[in-house]
Structure formats: C-alpha cells, structure tokens
Short mmCIF file of C-alpha atoms in Angstrom, two decimals:
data_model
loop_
_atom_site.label_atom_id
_atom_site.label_comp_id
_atom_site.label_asym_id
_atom_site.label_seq_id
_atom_site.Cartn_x
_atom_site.Cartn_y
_atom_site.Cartn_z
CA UNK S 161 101.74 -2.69 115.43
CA UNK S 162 104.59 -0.72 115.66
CA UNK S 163 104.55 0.06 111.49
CA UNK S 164 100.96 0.89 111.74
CA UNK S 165 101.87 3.53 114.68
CA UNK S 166 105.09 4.58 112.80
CA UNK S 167 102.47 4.84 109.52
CA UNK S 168 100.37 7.15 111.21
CA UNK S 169 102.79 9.64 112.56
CA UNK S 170 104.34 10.10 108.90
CA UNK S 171 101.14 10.71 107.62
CA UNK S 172 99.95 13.18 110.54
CA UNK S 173 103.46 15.14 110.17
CA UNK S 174 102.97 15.25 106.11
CA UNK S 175 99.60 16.26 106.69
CA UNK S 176 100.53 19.26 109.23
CA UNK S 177 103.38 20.24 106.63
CA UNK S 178 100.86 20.42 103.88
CA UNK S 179 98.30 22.47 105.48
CA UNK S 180 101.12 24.74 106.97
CA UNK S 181 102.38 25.09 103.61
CA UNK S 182 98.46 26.10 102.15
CA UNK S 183 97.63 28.38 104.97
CA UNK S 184 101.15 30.32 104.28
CA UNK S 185 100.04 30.72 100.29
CA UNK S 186 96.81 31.91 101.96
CA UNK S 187 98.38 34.50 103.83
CA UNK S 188 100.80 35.34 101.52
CA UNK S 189 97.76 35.60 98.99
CA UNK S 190 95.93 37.75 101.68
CA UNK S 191 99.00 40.18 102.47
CA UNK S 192 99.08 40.94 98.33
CA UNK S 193 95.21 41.39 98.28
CA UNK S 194 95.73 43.59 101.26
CA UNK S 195 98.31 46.09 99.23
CA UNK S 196 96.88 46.07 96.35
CA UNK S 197 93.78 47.48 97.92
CA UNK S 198 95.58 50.15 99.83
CA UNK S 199 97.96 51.12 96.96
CA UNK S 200 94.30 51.45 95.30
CA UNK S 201 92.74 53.25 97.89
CA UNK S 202 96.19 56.03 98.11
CA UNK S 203 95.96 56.42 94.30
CA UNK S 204 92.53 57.35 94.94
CA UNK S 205 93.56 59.74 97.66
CA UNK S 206 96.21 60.97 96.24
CA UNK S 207 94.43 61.97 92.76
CA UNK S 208 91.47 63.64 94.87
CA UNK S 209 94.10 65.88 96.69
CA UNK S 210 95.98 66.64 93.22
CA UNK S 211 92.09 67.54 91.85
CA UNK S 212 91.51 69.82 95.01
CA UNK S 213 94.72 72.15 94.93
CA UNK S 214 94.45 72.50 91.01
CA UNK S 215 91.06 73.46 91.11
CA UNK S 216 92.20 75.96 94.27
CA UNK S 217 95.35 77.33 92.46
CA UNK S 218 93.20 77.85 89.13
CA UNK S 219 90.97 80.05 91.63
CA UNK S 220 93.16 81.73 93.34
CA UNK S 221 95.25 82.82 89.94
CA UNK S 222 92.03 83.72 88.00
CA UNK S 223 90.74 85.90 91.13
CA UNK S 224 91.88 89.61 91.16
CA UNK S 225 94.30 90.08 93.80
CA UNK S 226 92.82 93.60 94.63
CA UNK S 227 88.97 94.41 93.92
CA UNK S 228 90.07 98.09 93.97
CA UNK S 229 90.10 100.30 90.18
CA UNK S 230 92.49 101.95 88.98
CA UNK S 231 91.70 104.31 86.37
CA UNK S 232 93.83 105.26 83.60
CA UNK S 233 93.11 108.91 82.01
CA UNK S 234 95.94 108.67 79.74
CA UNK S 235 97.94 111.71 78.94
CA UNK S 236 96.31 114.13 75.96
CA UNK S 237 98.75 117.11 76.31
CA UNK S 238 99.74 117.67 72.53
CA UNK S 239 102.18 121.15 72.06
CA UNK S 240 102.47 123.76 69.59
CA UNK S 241 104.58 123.07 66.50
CA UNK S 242 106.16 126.67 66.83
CA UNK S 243 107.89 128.07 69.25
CA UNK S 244 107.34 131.84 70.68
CA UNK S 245 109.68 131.77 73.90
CA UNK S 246 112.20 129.22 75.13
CA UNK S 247 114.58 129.68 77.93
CA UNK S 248 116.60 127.32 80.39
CA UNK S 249 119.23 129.46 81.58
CA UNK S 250 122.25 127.32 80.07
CA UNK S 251 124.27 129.96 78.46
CA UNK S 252 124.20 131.62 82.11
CA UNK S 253 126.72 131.17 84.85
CA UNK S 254 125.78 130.27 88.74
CA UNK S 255 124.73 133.41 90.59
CA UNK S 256 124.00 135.53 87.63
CA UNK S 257 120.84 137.31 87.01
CA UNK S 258 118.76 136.29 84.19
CA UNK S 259 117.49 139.28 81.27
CA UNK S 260 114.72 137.42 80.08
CA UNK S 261 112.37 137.47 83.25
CA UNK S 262 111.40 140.73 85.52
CA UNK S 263 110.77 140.71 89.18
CA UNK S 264 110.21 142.70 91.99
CA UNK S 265 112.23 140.79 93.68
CA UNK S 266 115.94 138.76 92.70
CA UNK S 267 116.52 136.52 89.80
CA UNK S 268 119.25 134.39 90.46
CA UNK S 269 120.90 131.20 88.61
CA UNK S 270 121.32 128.26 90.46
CA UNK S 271 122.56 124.33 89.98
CA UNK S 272 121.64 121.73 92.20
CA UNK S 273 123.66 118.37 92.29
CA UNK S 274 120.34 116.02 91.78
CA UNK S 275 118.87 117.73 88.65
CA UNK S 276 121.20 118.96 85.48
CA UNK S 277 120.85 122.22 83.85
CA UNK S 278 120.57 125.92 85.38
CA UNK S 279 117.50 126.67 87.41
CA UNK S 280 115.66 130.32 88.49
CA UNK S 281 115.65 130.81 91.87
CA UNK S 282 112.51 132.08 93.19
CA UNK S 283 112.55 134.86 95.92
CA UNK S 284 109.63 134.73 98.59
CA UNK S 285 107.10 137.25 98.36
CA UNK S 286 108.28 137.86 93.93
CA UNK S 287 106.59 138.08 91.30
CA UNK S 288 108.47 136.93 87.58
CA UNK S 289 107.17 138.08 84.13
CA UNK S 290 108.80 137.76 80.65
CA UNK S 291 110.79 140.76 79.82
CA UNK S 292 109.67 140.50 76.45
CA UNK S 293 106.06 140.79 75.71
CA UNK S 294 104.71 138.26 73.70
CA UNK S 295 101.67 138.51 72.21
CA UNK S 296 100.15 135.27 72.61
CA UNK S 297 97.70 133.60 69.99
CA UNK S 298 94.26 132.32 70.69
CA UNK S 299 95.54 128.86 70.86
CA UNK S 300 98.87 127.97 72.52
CA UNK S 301 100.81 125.97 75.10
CA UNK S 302 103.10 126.53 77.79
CA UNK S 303 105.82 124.10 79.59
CA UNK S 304 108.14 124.66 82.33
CA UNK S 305 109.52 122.67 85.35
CA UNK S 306 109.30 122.98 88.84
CA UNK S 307 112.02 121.81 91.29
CA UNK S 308 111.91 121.96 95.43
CA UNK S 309 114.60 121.59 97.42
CA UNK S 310 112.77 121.23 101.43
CA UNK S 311 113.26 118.56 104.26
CA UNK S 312 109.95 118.07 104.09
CA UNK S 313 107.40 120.05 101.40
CA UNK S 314 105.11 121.85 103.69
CA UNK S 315 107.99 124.30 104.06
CA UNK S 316 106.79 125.98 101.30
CA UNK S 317 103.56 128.27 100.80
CA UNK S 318 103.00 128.39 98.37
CA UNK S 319 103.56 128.19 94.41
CA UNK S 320 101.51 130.15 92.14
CA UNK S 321 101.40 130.56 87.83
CA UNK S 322 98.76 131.61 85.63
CA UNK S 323 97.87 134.60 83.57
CA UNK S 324 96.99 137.95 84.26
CA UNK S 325 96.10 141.12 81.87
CA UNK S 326 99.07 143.17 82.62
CA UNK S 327 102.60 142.87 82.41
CA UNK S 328 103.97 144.99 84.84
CA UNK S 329 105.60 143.17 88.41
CA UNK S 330 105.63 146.82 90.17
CA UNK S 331 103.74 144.28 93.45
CA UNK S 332 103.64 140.72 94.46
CA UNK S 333 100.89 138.74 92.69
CA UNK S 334 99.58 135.92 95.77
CA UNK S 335 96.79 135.13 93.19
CA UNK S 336 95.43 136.71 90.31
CA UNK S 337 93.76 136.37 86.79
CA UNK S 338 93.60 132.38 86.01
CA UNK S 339 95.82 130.93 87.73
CA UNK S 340 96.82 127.78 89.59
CA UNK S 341 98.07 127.83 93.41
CA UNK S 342 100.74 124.73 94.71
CA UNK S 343 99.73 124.68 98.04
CA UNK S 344 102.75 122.98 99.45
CA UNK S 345 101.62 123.39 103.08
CA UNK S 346 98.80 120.99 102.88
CA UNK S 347 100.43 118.56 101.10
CA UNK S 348 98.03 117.10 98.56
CA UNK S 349 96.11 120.23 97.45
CA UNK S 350 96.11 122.30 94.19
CA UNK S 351 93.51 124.83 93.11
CA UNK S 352 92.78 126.24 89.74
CA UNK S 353 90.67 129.61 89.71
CA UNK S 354 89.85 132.50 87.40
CA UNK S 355 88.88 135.62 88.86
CA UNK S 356 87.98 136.34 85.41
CA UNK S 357 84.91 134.34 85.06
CA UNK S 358 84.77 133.58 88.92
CA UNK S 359 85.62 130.15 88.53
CA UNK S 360 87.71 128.05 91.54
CA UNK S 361 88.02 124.80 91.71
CA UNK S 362 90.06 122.27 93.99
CA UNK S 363 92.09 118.80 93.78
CA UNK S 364 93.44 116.53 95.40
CA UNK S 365 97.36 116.49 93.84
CA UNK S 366 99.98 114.39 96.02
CA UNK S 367 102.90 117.26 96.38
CA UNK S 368 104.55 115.03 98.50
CA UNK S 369 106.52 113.18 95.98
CA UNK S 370 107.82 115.94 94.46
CA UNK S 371 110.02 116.75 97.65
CA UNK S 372 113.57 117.44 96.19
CA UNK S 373 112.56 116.62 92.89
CA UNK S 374 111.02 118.16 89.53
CA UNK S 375 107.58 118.45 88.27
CA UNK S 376 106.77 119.07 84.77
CA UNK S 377 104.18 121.72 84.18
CA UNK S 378 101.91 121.76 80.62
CA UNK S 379 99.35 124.18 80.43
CA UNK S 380 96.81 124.57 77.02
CA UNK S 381 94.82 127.57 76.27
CA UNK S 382 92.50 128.08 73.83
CA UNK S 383 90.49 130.39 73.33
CA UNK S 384 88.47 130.72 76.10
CA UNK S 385 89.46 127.72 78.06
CA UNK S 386 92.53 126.59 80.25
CA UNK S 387 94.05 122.94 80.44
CA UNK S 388 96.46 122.26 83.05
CA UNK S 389 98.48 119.33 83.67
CA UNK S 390 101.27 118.32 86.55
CA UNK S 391 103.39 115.80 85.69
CA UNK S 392 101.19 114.14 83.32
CA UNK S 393 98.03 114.38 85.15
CA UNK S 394 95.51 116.28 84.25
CA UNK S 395 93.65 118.58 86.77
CA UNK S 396 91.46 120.99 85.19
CA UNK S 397 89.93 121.60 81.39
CA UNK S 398 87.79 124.78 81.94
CA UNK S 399 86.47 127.74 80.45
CA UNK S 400 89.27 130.59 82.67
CA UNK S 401 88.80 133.49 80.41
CA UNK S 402 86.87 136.07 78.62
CA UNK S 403 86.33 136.23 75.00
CA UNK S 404 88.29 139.56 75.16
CA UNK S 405 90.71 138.51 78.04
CA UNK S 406 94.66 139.73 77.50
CA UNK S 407 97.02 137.36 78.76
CA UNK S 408 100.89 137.40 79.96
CA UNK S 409 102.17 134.72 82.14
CA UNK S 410 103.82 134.83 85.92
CA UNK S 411 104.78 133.08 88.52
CA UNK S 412 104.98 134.13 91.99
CA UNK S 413 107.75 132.50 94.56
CA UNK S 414 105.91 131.64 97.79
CA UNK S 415 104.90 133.98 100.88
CA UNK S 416 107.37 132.18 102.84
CA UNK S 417 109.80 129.49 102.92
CA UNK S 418 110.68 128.02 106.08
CA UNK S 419 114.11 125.16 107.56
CA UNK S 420 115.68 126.87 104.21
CA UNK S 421 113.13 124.82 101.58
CA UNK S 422 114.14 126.50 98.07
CA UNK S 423 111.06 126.72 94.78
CA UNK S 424 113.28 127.00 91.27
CA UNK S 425 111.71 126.73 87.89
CA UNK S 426 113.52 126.06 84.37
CA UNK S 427 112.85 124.58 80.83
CA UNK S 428 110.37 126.86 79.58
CA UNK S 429 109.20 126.51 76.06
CA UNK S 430 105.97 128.04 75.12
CA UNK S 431 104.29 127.29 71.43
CA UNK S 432 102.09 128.52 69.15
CA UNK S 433 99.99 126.73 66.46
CA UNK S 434 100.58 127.14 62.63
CA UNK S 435 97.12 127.84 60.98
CA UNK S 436 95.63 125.63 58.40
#
C-alpha cells in the first residue's frame, strides 16, 4: 500500500514538473511572439515618420522662401571710347581752388578720410560750369561721383546737374534746361525734367544709403534723348531736348545745408564716340 501511495506521488510531482516545464516554453514562446510583433509594428512606425518629414523637408526646400519678385534691369550704361574732359583734382593740393570749373560761388579742394582722391567742394546757393567750353557731339556720355558727408541726408536740399544752353554762372541755377534734382530732404526722391520739351518726371531713388558715402553718376545723350543712371540704376531714358538744343553741363550745390552736412563731386570723365 505504501509503494502504491509512494508510486503515485512520484508520478504526480513528475507530472507537475513536466507541465511547469511546457507552460514556461509556452511563455517563453509567447514573450518572443510578443517582440517580434512590436519590433514589427516600431519598424512600421518608424519608416512612416521617416516617409512624413522627407516628404515635408522636400516641400519646404522646393517652396520659395519669399513669394515677393525681384526684378533685375541689369546695367546697359556703355561709355564713349574718347575722351573730351577728365578731371579729379589729384595734381591739386587741399584748400586750393580748382581752374577747370567756374562758379559764382567758391571752388575748393577737399580730402575726406573714408573716400581716396581730391574732391570739389560745393558751396550752397553755386552754380559750377567747365571753364573750357566743349563742344559736345550729338552722342556722348558723362560720369562723375557724388560724395555726402551729413549725420543724417535730409540735411541737404538739394543736388542738382543737367544741361543748360549757356555757359555763363553770372546766377545760381536751382533748376534749369534738362536736368536732374537729388532731393536729399525727402529721402527717396529724384526727379528728371526738361524745361526744354516740358518734360518732368519723378522716382522713387533710396538717398538714404548714400549718407557719407559716394554715388556714381552716368548720364547718355544722344541726340535728342537723355539716359541717366545712379549708381547703376537706371531712372530715366527720355527724349530732354530739342533737335537744335545747345548743351554745357552744371551742377548746382544745394540751397542750404544744415548740422554742417557737406555735397563734393570728383572723377569726371566725359566721352565722345568715334564715327564709323
């Protein structure tokens, strides 16, 4: 009796052991099924994120960044290939006059510590012609630079150049004959009129950022018509003069300066065209 009970115990404790030992392969089993479907499932996840912010990037680095145009015009100014008048004032010293301009007013050399070379001063309320006539051909071009010296630029009113029939500076020309006007004061505006052929026209010219610096000038005339440029940029290509119109250039210092703002100009070099 006793080796049947003793039997049955040994076969009741093997029999626990074994199914212990299956249901822990089961689980084990399980637990692996169980990652390898999540490792699955954050592949998945992972790939669909990965898809989402490449397709986003490729959008956002295709897309403009700005929807606004800018507009390039280029720069057409082409000189003369002979020259008729050149002057930048190097062979003079500081605070001498200069011979080859007339005013009504003082001519005076200056330097400036920002800019090299020898600059004109220009006087308020002066007018400055070549002393030299020069007879001018029906096609030509004409380059100088402008420089200010101000604390701010609406301390100056304002600039004027152009052409005008006589060359004579017995009065102060505030506009005359075709002629462009630097209006300082106002900051961004520039007009180009002809009293010849009653012609005025207005633009829009930041003077701002030519506040203690130089501006380069280029003006084209032919024939009939005027081409001006500042700095590159061209503001006007218009019909300024008559068939029989006689031309000298000038350019007039302002009406008034103002917190001791300075206008100097320098580098001239006009040109004429050989004929063909």
């Amino acid at each position: 009796m006793k080796s049947k009970t003793l039997l049955f115990s040994l076969l009741t404790l093997l029999g626990l052991t074994v199914g212990f030992e299956a249901e822990a392969q089961f689980g084990s089993l399980f637990q692996k099924a169980k990652d390898k479907a999540a490792q699955k499932a954050s592949e998945a996840i992972d790939k669909k994120t990965a898809s989402t912010s490449s397709s986003s990037s490729s959008t956002s680095s295709g897309a403009p960044k700005s929807s606004k145009i800018i507009i390039n015009s280029g720069f057409d100014f082409v000189p003369g290939d002979t020259v008729l008048f050149s002057e930048d004032f190097a062979s003079l010293p500081v605070g001498a006059s200069t011979k080859a301009l007339k005013t009504n007013g003082s001519a005076t050399i200056v330097s400036v510590n920002t800019e090299s070379g020898k600059w004109l001063s220009l006087a308020d309320h002066a007018t400055y012609k070549f002393s030299k006539q020069i007879f001018y051909p029906k096609h030509f071009t004409v380059e100088f630079d402008i420089l200010t010296a101000a604390d701010k630029i609406s301390d100056i009113y304002p600039v004027n150049f152009g052409f005008v029939t006589d060359n004579s500076v017995r009065d102060y020309i505030s506009s005359g004959g075709a002629y462009v006007q630097l209006k300082y004061y106002n900051n961004d505006d520039v007009s180009i009129n002809s009293e010849f052929v009653s012609k005025y026209l207005n633009s829009n010219f930041d003077l701002t950022t030519f506040t203690n610096r130089k501006m380069h000038v280029s003006m084209v005339v032919d024939g009939d018509r005027l081409v001006v440029y500042l700095d590159q940029t061209k503001l006007a290509d218009t019909m300024a003069f008559l068939p029989t119109t006689a031309k000298n250039l000038y350019i007039s210092g302002p009406m008034q300066y103002q917190n001791g703002a300075k206008a100097m100009v320098s580098n001239f070099v006009i040109k004429g065209f050989k004929k063909v």
